[in-house]
mmCIF file of C-alpha atoms in Angstrom:
data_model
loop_
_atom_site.group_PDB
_atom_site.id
_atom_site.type_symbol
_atom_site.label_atom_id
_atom_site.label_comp_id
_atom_site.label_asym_id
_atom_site.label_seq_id
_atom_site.Cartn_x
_atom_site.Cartn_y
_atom_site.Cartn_z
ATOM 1 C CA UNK A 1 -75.580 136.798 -82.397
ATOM 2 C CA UNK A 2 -74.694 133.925 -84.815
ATOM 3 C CA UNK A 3 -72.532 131.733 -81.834
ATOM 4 C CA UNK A 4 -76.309 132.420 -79.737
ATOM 5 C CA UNK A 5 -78.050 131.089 -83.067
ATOM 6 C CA UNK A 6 -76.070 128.165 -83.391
ATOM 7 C CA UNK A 7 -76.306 127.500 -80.014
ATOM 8 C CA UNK A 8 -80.274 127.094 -79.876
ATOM 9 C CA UNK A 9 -79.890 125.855 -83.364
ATOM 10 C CA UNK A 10 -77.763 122.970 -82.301
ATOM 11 C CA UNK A 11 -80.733 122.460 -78.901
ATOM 12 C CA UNK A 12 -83.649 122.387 -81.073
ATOM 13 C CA UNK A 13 -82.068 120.310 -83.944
ATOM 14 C CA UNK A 14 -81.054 117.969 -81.344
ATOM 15 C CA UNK A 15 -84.202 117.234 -80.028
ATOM 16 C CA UNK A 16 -85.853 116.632 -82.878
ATOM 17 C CA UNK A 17 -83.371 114.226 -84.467
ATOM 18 C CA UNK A 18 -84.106 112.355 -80.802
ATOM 19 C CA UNK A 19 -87.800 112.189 -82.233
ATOM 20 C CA UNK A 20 -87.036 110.979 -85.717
ATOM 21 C CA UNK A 21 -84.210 108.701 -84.515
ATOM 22 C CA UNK A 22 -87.002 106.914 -82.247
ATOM 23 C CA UNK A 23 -89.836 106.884 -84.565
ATOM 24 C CA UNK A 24 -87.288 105.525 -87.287
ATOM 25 C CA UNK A 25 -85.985 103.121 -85.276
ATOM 26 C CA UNK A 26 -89.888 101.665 -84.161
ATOM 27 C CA UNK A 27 -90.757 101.520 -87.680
ATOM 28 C CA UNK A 28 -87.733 99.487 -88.926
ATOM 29 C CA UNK A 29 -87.559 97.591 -85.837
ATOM 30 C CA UNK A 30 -91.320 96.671 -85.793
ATOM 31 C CA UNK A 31 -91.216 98.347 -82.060
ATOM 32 C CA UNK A 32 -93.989 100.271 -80.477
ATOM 33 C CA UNK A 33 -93.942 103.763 -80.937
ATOM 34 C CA UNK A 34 -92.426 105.854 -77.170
ATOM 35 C CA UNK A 35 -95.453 108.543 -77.670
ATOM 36 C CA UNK A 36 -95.354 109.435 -74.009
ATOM 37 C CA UNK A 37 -91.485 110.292 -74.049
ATOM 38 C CA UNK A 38 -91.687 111.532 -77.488
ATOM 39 C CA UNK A 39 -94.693 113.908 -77.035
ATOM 40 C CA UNK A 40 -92.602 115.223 -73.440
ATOM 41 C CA UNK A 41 -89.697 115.836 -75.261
ATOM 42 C CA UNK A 42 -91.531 117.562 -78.438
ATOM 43 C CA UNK A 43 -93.171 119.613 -76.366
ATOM 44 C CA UNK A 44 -89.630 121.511 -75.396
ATOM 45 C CA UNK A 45 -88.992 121.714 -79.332
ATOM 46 C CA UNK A 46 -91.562 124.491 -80.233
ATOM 47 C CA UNK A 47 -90.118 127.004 -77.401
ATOM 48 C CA UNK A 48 -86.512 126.399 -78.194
ATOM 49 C CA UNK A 49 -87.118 127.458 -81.914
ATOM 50 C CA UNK A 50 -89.339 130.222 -80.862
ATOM 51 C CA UNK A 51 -87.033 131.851 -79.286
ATOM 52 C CA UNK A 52 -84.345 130.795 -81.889
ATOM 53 C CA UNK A 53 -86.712 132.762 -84.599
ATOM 54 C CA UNK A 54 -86.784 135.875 -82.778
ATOM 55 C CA UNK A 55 -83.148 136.032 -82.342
ATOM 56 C CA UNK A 56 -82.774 135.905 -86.201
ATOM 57 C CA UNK A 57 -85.651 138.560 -86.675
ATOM 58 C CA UNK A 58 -83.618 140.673 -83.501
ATOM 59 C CA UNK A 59 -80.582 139.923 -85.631
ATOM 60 C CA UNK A 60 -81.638 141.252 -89.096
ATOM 61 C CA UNK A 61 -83.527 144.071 -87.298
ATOM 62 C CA UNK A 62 -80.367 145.062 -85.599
ATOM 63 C CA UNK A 63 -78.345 144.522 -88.307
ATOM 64 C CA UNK A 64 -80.845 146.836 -90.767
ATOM 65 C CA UNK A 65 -81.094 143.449 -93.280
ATOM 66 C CA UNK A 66 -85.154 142.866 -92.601
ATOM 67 C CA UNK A 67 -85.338 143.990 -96.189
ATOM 68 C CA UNK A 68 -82.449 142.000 -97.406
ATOM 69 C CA UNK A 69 -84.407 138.740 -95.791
ATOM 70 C CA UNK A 70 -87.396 139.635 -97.784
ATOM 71 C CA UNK A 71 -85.668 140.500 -101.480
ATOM 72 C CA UNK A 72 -86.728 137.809 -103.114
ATOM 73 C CA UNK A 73 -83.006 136.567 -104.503
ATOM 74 C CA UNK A 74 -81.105 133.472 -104.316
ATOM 75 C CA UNK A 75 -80.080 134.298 -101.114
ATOM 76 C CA UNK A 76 -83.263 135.515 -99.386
ATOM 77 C CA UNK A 77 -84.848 132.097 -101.149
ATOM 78 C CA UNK A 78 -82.676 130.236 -98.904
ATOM 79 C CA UNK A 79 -83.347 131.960 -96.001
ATOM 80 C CA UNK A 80 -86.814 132.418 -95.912
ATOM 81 C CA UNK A 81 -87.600 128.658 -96.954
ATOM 82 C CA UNK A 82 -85.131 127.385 -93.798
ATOM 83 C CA UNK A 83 -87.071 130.205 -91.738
ATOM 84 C CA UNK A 84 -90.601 128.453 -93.023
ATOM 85 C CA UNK A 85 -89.420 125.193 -92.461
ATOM 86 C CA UNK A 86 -88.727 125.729 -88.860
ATOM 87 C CA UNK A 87 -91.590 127.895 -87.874
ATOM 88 C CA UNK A 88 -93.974 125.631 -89.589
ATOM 89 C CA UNK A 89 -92.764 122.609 -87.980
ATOM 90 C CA UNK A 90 -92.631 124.291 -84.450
ATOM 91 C CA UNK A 91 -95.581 125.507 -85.075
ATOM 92 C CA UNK A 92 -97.615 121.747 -85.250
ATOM 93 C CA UNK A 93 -95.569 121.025 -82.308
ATOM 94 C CA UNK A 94 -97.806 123.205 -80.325
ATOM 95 C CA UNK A 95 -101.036 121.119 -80.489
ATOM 96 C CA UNK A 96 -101.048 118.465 -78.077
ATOM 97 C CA UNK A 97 -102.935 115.566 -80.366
ATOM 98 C CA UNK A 98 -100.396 116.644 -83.030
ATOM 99 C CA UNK A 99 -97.820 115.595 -80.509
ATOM 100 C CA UNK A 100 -99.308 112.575 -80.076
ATOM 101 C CA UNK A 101 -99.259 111.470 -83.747
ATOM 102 C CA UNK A 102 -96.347 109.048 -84.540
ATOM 103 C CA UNK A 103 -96.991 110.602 -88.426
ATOM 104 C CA UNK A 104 -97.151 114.152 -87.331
ATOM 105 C CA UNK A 105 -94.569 114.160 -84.823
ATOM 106 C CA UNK A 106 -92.364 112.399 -87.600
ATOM 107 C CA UNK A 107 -93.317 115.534 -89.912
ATOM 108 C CA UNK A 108 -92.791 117.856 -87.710
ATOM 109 C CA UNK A 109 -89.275 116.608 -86.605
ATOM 110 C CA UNK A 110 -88.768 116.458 -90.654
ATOM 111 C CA UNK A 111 -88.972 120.077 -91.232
ATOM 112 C CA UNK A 112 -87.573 121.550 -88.255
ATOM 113 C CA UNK A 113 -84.086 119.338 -88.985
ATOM 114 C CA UNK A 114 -84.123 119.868 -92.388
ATOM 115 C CA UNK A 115 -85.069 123.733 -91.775
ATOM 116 C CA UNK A 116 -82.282 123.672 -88.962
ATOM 117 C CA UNK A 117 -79.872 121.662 -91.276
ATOM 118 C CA UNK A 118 -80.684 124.492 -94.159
ATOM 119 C CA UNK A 119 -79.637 127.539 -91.729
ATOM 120 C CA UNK A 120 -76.153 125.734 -91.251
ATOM 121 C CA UNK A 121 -75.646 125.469 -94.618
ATOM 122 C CA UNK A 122 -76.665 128.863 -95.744
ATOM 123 C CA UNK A 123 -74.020 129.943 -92.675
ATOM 124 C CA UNK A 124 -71.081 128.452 -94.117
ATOM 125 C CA UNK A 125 -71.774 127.317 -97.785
ATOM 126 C CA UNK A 126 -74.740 129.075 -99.601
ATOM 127 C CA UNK A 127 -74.221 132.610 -98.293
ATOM 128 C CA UNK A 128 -70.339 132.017 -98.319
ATOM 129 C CA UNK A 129 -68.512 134.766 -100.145
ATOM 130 C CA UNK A 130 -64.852 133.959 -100.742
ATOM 131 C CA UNK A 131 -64.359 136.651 -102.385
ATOM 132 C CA UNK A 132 -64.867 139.102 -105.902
ATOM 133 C CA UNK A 133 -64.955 136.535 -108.913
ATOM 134 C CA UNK A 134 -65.383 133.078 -106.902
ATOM 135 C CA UNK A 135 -68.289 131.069 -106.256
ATOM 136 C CA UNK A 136 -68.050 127.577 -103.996
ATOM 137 C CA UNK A 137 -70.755 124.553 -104.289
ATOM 138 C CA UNK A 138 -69.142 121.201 -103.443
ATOM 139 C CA UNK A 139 -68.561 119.093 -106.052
ATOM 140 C CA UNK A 140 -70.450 115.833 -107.059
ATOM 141 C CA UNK A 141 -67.583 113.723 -105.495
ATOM 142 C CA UNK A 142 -68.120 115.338 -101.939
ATOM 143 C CA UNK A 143 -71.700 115.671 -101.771
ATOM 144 C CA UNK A 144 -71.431 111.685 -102.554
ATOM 145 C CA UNK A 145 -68.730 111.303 -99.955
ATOM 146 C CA UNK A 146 -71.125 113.441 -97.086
ATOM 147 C CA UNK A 147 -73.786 110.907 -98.567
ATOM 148 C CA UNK A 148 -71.571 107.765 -97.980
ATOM 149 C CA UNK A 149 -70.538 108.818 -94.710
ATOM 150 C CA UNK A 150 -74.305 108.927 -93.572
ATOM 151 C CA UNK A 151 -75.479 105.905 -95.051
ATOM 152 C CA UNK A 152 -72.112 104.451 -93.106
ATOM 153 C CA UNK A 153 -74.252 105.550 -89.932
ATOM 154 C CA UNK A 154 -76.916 104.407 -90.661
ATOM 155 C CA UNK A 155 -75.164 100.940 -91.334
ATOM 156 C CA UNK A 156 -73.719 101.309 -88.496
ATOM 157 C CA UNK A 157 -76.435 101.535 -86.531
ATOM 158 C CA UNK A 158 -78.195 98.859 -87.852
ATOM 159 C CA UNK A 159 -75.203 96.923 -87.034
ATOM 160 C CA UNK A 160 -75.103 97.796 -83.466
ATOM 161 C CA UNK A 161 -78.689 97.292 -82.510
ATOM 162 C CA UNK A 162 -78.837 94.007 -84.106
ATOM 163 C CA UNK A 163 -75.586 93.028 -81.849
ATOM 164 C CA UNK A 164 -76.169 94.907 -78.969
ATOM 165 C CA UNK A 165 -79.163 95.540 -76.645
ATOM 166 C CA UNK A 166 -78.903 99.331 -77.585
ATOM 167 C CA UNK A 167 -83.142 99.581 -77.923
ATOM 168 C CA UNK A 168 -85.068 99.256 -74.417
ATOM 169 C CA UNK A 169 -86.477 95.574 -73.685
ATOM 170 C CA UNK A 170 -90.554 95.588 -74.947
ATOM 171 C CA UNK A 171 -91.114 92.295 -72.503
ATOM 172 C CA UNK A 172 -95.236 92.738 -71.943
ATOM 173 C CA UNK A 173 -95.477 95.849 -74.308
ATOM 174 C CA UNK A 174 -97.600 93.595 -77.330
ATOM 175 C CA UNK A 175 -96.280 94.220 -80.672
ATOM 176 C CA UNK A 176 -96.350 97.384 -82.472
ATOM 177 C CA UNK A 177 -99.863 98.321 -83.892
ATOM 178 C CA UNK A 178 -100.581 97.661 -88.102
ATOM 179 C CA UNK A 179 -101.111 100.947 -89.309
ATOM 180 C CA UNK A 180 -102.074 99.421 -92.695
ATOM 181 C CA UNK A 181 -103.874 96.773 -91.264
ATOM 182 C CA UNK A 182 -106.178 99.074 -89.221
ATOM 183 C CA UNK A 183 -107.116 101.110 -92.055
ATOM 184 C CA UNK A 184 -108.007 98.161 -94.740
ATOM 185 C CA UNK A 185 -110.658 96.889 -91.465
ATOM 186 C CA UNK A 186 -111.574 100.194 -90.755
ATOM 187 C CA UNK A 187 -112.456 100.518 -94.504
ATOM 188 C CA UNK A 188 -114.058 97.422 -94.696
ATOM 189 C CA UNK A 189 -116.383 98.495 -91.979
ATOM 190 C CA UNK A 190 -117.457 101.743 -93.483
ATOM 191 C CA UNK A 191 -118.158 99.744 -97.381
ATOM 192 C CA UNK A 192 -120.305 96.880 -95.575
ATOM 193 C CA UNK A 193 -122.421 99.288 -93.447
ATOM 194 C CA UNK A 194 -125.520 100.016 -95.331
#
């Protein structure tokens, strides 16, 4: 099952880096938020990982590891909390003014990467067994090369949109709404009302 798993893995992860991509992006760039396209396309998330969790539950069950999952060791640790991750943020995904939440949608996109991200890595590096006697974790010098290479992206990025008209023209959009600024009047309101 595991090419299957990686398969859906790679759709739903995917998909929700599209979402936190965006909703980055808007926030640095002072853009509006795309809630319309963002809620359509979150709204394919929760299904793909639904059926991506039952495909790991058919998988242990098939396998006879169920109780393996559920041990309570290093191992299981990882497994259940990358499990969690996903399922809880597929689950928010499911209510519609959830969706519609730049914050939620953001949280939800969060966990089901990171959750996502977590199963890869328990794959090939946490549940990796090279044999009797050894044990592999990367050392400091290539976790901080992995974390130079993304923060090159990121740079790079930057670089491009700034350059290039990557982002989609907001001509007669208005500017992005003041979160902040909407909650200090909204406050205001409630402490001068009698």
């Amino acid at each position: 099952f595991l090419p299957l798993l990686f398969l859906l893995n790679c759709v739903f992860i995917g998909y929700a880096i599209a979402i936190l991509e965006s909703l980055i992006s808007c926030y640095s760039f002072r853009r509006p938020y795309e809630i319309e396209e963002l809620s359509g396309l979150a709204k394919l998330v929760p299904y793909v990982t639904v059926i991506w969790l039952c495909v790991v539950i058919g998988d242990l069950g098939y396998r006879g590891q169920i109780g393996a999952a559920l041990k309570g060791d290093f191992y299981s640790g990882f497994f259940l909390t990358e499990f969690l991750l996903v399922a809880i943020g597929s689950l928010l995904l499911f209510a519609k003014k959830l969706r519609r939440s730049p914050r939620w949608l953001f949280v939800s996109a969060t966990l089901i990467v990171l959750g996502g991200a977590l199963y890869r890595f328990n794959v090939y590096l946490i549940g990796f067994n090279p044999g009797k006697g050894w044990r592999y974790f990367p050392s400091f010098a290539e976790v901080m090369i992995t974390v130079g290479i993304v923060a090159l992206e990121i740079l790079g990025y930057k670089v491009f949109v700034a350059l290039f008209p990557v982002l989609p023209n907001t001509a007669g959009h208005g500017p992005a709404p003041d979160v902040k600024a909407e909650e200090r009047v909204a406050q205001a309101q409630l402490s001068t009302q009698p």
